[in-house]
């Protein structure tokens, strides 16, 4: 029975107080990360009623010669307007409420500067207050930022304009604007001012910064205009729709635990627009990018830092990537063997098992270059101590030597976290090589290596050096996304600034020691930040073994490639299927074609991925697709070097090759594999055909030789379960496959000519040991093509044909 009690006024007041308290707690729970290492979304701070906002209002002073000056910021706060049972918050200028009122700037005048980096690149820097911190190394940048003198000042009544051969930037005095234009004078984007939003009833926060009521910390909101029909691409390995317009992304390295969500193992604070510009947010703090999600016409870049440092780029997508990677670094080409098949599962657990797998791969004629040892090569599974288990790997040196003699390289898993039962845990804590909390204790259960500490890097690299000297060829750089946000790091900063840099430091530590010991540019990493592309390569995390997982993985790879990462891979078949019975063979086969037509190809996951586990018919199909990758190795290797030189991804969105074609900007389930091959994976169960968009021009079906014109076509796959099309005018160099890349015969190259509507064809070739690819050209005389240039006279026997598959 429920008893009803009449409340006294005092009881009513108490209940109301508690109700308000619980409501406040509920709101707080919604606005703060409820779980450890949940992504930090700073956008809530930019809409909080209690905070104070400073809106960039007008230029106070400006020196045209140094292109620097100060900007006056108008103090503002949110106000509530009520109308007919509806409340709406809107930003409005306010008077200061500081005391003493003559001791603090009501509307501060703060520094800003423009620097010219190249004819296509401009740097904008602003500060929200005095900067007294010690200088920090600019880890995201490859080296010193260059200066370009080609920009000329032009007179303009509204302010100051600087122009190069590629475009112009205008600083408008009042109301304050920074306007970016192309070489034809077309406005690409502009900062958003308070006055620009008077035509809407929707709340819009203009360009400026927030000062939090709770601690007076400050963060910038770099608000820029978005045009009708504008598309946005980038922000790292984002698995959501490729076009980010209308999305809200949180750039915070995150163990996404899959690919069918908004988390990112590899966020990158860079994006480009189809209007011909790109933006690099040079910051390591959490960043929330609102690409017209809250208000369709405004792009709000909410950056946690109290300084603003933006690089703006002008040009086509390829030109923008070239400029961006000149600053942050291009991906060096990994060794030839890394482009072969990597065979793995989670996990091989003994030397005898590894030897058996290697022997079976060779006896079944399955080409393979790498065997990966995941979490089970230690004495205790997952407990990383950099030592092969003496009970299960009794002779690791002999095993590595024997595998190398048979053409196999070995990759080994490890991670930067040490559980309390790990024998290295006490040493790490005692030597203070780990992240600490504000009291000096461990902020979490594990001991987490602090890569901002040079002593930690030295200790860690010494551990890896032993493995590399013993014969291990590559280190799997797993995890790295969970550096504590509230931790204190050896460089004196908190995780607010160090969390996103952690993968970059981690990637660098492994890459540097591998390069020193092995002389090769190779790691196998999951986490990344801007600049990590200098340390190839990265894979797409723990994808769901589903059709949606495969499609999302492709979107993530395309998105990461649009941020300067030339090399990328993914777990063929997905990671999550945990047994042969759970691994759908149809999905495995379709994913295999996608995987082998990627820069790097690894079979990995909870389920065994060795093809003989799935029957003789499947193994025959596996072998056919695997051999295709090896037969295409001359094309793959040349395209790898070309991509490295130009800062382009090997798996690239169509619009990188066809920027003038509107249709190419719409497609996120196809890709160019290098410059000449278009691949459309089969993304639905038991599908052997699909609708494919072909950019303008003639295209040849790689498997049948049939010719198609640009536009939408319904195409049927061949024995390779994917649609593979060749661009008109292409030379695709090929060779006979072998059991590993070391056995490939580079003295015999087949040049497949695909030029149904062109009298000439061209392609690239790059032999092992070379760094720069050489262009091959062929010309048609009568009914056949002949090679016009032989870059290796007497060294290679060329065979020319219409197509060679």
Coordinates of C-alpha atoms in Angstrom, one line a residue, residues 52-315:
X52 CA 32.3 34.6 -20.2
X53 CA 33.1 35.0 -23.9
X54 CA 35.4 37.4 -25.8
X55 CA 34.4 37.9 -29.4
X56 CA 37.0 39.1 -32.0
X57 CA 35.5 42.5 -32.8
X58 CA 37.9 44.9 -34.5
X59 CA 41.6 45.4 -35.3
X60 CA 43.2 47.7 -32.8
X61 CA 46.7 48.1 -34.2
X62 CA 48.3 46.6 -37.3
X63 CA 51.8 46.8 -38.9
X64 CA 51.5 45.9 -42.6
X65 CA 55.2 45.3 -42.8
X66 CA 55.3 42.6 -40.1
X67 CA 51.6 41.7 -40.8
X68 CA 51.0 41.6 -37.0
X69 CA 49.0 43.6 -34.6
X70 CA 46.3 43.4 -32.0
X71 CA 42.5 42.6 -32.0
X72 CA 40.0 44.0 -29.6
X73 CA 37.7 41.3 -28.1
X74 CA 34.2 42.3 -27.0
X75 CA 33.1 40.8 -23.7
X76 CA 29.9 38.8 -24.0
X77 CA 27.7 36.3 -22.2
X78 CA 24.7 34.1 -23.0
X79 CA 21.3 35.5 -22.1
X80 CA 18.0 33.7 -22.0
X81 CA 15.0 34.9 -24.0
X82 CA 11.6 33.4 -23.2
X83 CA 8.7 33.4 -25.6
X84 CA 5.5 31.3 -25.5
X85 CA 6.8 28.4 -23.4
X86 CA 10.2 28.3 -25.2
X87 CA 13.6 29.4 -23.9
X88 CA 16.4 30.3 -26.2
X89 CA 20.0 31.3 -25.3
X90 CA 21.8 33.9 -27.4
X91 CA 25.2 35.6 -27.1
X92 CA 25.2 39.3 -26.3
X93 CA 27.8 41.9 -25.4
X94 CA 28.0 42.8 -21.7
X95 CA 29.8 45.2 -19.5
X96 CA 32.6 44.0 -17.2
X97 CA 31.8 42.7 -13.8
X98 CA 35.3 42.5 -12.4
X99 CA 36.4 44.3 -9.2
X100 CA 38.2 46.6 -9.1
X101 CA 36.8 47.5 -12.4
X102 CA 39.7 49.6 -13.5
X103 CA 42.3 46.9 -12.9
X104 CA 41.1 44.4 -15.6
X105 CA 40.6 44.9 -19.3
X106 CA 36.9 45.0 -20.1
X107 CA 37.5 44.3 -23.8
X108 CA 41.1 43.2 -24.1
X109 CA 43.3 44.0 -27.0
X110 CA 45.4 40.9 -27.8
X111 CA 48.1 39.9 -30.3
X112 CA 47.6 38.3 -33.6
X113 CA 49.9 37.7 -36.6
X114 CA 49.9 36.4 -40.1
X115 CA 52.9 34.5 -41.5
X116 CA 53.5 33.4 -45.1
X117 CA 54.9 29.9 -45.4
X118 CA 54.6 29.2 -49.1
X119 CA 52.5 30.7 -52.0
X120 CA 49.8 28.2 -50.9
X121 CA 50.2 28.3 -47.1
X122 CA 49.4 31.0 -44.5
X123 CA 49.8 30.8 -40.7
X124 CA 47.4 32.7 -38.3
X125 CA 48.4 33.0 -34.6
X126 CA 46.4 34.6 -31.8
X127 CA 46.5 34.5 -28.0
X128 CA 43.9 35.0 -25.4
X129 CA 46.3 36.3 -22.8
X130 CA 49.9 36.4 -21.6
X131 CA 52.0 33.3 -22.5
X132 CA 54.6 32.7 -19.8
X133 CA 55.0 28.9 -20.3
X134 CA 58.5 27.6 -21.3
X135 CA 58.8 26.8 -25.0
X136 CA 57.8 23.3 -26.1
X137 CA 59.2 21.3 -29.0
X138 CA 56.7 21.4 -32.0
X139 CA 56.4 17.7 -32.3
X140 CA 53.7 17.8 -35.0
X141 CA 56.0 19.7 -37.4
X142 CA 58.8 17.9 -39.1
X143 CA 61.2 20.9 -38.8
X144 CA 61.5 24.6 -38.9
X145 CA 58.6 26.4 -40.5
X146 CA 59.8 28.1 -43.7
X147 CA 59.0 31.7 -44.8
X148 CA 57.8 32.8 -48.2
X149 CA 58.5 36.3 -49.6
X150 CA 56.3 36.0 -52.7
X151 CA 53.2 37.5 -51.0
X152 CA 52.6 41.1 -51.9
X153 CA 50.5 43.7 -50.1
X154 CA 47.6 45.2 -51.9
X155 CA 45.7 48.3 -50.9
X156 CA 42.1 47.9 -49.8
X157 CA 39.8 50.3 -48.1
X158 CA 38.5 47.8 -45.6
X159 CA 41.9 46.7 -44.2
X160 CA 44.9 44.9 -45.5
X161 CA 45.2 42.3 -48.3
X162 CA 48.1 40.1 -49.1
X163 CA 48.2 38.0 -52.4
X164 CA 50.3 35.3 -54.0
X165 CA 50.0 33.5 -57.3
X166 CA 47.7 31.0 -55.6
X167 CA 45.2 33.3 -53.6
X168 CA 44.9 36.1 -51.1
X169 CA 44.1 36.7 -47.5
X170 CA 42.4 39.9 -46.3
X171 CA 42.3 41.3 -42.7
X172 CA 39.2 43.5 -42.4
X173 CA 39.6 46.2 -39.8
X174 CA 36.0 46.5 -38.5
X175 CA 34.1 44.3 -38.1
X176 CA 37.1 42.0 -37.7
X177 CA 37.3 39.3 -40.5
X178 CA 40.0 37.2 -42.0
X179 CA 39.0 36.4 -45.6
X180 CA 40.6 33.6 -47.7
X181 CA 40.2 33.8 -51.5
X182 CA 41.5 31.8 -54.4
X183 CA 43.6 33.2 -57.3
X184 CA 40.4 34.3 -59.1
X185 CA 39.3 36.3 -56.1
X186 CA 36.5 33.9 -55.1
X187 CA 35.8 34.0 -51.4
X188 CA 36.5 30.5 -50.0
X189 CA 35.8 31.2 -46.3
X190 CA 35.9 33.9 -43.7
X191 CA 35.9 34.2 -40.0
X192 CA 32.4 34.7 -38.4
X193 CA 31.7 38.0 -36.6
X194 CA 28.9 38.8 -34.2
X195 CA 27.3 41.1 -36.8
X196 CA 27.2 38.3 -39.4
X197 CA 24.6 36.4 -37.3
X198 CA 21.9 39.1 -36.9
X199 CA 19.8 37.5 -39.6
X200 CA 19.1 34.4 -37.6
X201 CA 17.2 33.6 -34.5
X202 CA 19.4 30.6 -33.8
X203 CA 22.3 31.0 -31.3
X204 CA 25.7 31.3 -33.1
X205 CA 28.9 31.8 -31.3
X206 CA 31.3 33.9 -33.4
X207 CA 35.1 33.8 -33.6
X208 CA 36.6 34.3 -30.2
X209 CA 37.5 32.6 -27.0
X210 CA 35.8 31.4 -23.8
X211 CA 36.9 32.1 -20.3
X212 CA 35.6 29.4 -18.0
X213 CA 33.9 30.5 -14.7
X214 CA 35.3 27.5 -12.9
X215 CA 39.0 28.2 -13.3
X216 CA 39.4 31.1 -15.7
X217 CA 41.1 28.8 -18.3
X218 CA 40.6 29.9 -21.8
X219 CA 40.0 28.1 -25.1
X220 CA 39.5 29.3 -28.7
X221 CA 36.5 29.0 -31.0
X222 CA 37.8 29.6 -34.5
X223 CA 34.5 30.1 -36.3
X224 CA 34.5 30.2 -40.1
X225 CA 31.8 30.4 -42.7
X226 CA 30.5 27.4 -44.7
X227 CA 29.1 27.9 -48.1
X228 CA 26.1 26.1 -49.6
X229 CA 27.1 22.8 -51.1
X230 CA 30.5 22.9 -49.3
X231 CA 31.9 19.5 -48.3
X232 CA 34.5 18.8 -45.6
X233 CA 36.9 15.9 -45.4
X234 CA 39.6 14.7 -43.0
X235 CA 40.1 14.8 -39.2
X236 CA 41.9 11.5 -39.2
X237 CA 40.6 7.9 -39.3
X238 CA 37.0 8.8 -38.9
X239 CA 34.6 5.9 -39.6
X240 CA 31.5 8.1 -40.1
X241 CA 30.4 9.4 -43.5
X242 CA 33.4 10.6 -45.5
X243 CA 31.9 14.1 -46.0
X244 CA 32.0 15.6 -42.5
X245 CA 29.7 18.5 -43.3
X246 CA 26.9 18.5 -40.8
X247 CA 28.9 16.3 -38.3
X248 CA 30.4 17.1 -35.0
X249 CA 33.7 15.4 -34.3
X250 CA 35.7 15.1 -31.1
X251 CA 39.4 14.9 -31.8
X252 CA 40.7 12.9 -28.8
X253 CA 42.7 9.7 -29.3
X254 CA 40.3 7.0 -28.3
X255 CA 40.4 3.2 -28.0
X256 CA 37.3 3.1 -30.2
X257 CA 36.8 -0.7 -29.6
X258 CA 35.5 -1.0 -33.2
X259 CA 34.9 1.0 -36.3
X260 CA 31.1 1.4 -36.3
X261 CA 31.1 4.3 -33.9
X262 CA 32.4 7.9 -33.7
X263 CA 35.5 7.1 -31.8
X264 CA 38.9 7.5 -33.4
X265 CA 42.1 5.7 -32.8
X266 CA 43.8 8.2 -35.1
X267 CA 42.2 11.7 -34.9
X268 CA 44.2 14.4 -36.9
X269 CA 43.5 18.1 -36.5
X270 CA 43.4 18.7 -40.3
X271 CA 40.7 18.9 -42.9
X272 CA 40.1 20.1 -46.4
X273 CA 37.1 21.6 -48.3
X274 CA 35.9 21.0 -51.8
X275 CA 36.1 24.8 -52.2
X276 CA 39.8 24.6 -52.5
X277 CA 41.2 25.2 -49.0
X278 CA 42.5 23.2 -46.0
X279 CA 43.1 23.9 -42.3
X280 CA 45.6 22.5 -39.9
X281 CA 44.8 23.2 -36.2
X282 CA 48.3 23.1 -34.7
X283 CA 47.2 22.1 -31.2
X284 CA 47.4 18.9 -29.0
X285 CA 44.5 19.8 -26.7
X286 CA 41.1 18.2 -27.2
X287 CA 39.3 19.7 -30.2
X288 CA 35.7 19.6 -31.1
X289 CA 34.9 20.4 -34.8
X290 CA 31.3 21.4 -35.4
X291 CA 31.1 21.4 -39.2
X292 CA 27.7 23.0 -39.6
X293 CA 26.2 20.6 -37.1
X294 CA 24.8 23.2 -34.8
X295 CA 24.4 26.0 -37.4
X296 CA 24.7 25.0 -41.0
X297 CA 26.5 28.1 -42.2
X298 CA 29.3 28.1 -39.6
X299 CA 32.2 25.8 -39.0
X300 CA 33.1 26.1 -35.3
X301 CA 36.6 24.8 -34.4
X302 CA 36.5 24.6 -30.6
X303 CA 40.1 24.2 -29.6
X304 CA 41.0 23.6 -26.0
X305 CA 44.2 25.6 -26.2
X306 CA 44.4 29.2 -25.0
X307 CA 46.5 30.0 -28.1
X308 CA 45.3 29.7 -31.6
X309 CA 47.7 28.5 -34.3
X310 CA 46.1 27.7 -37.7
X311 CA 47.7 26.9 -41.0
X312 CA 45.5 27.6 -44.0
X313 CA 46.2 26.0 -47.4
X314 CA 45.1 26.9 -50.9
X315 CA 44.8 24.5 -53.9

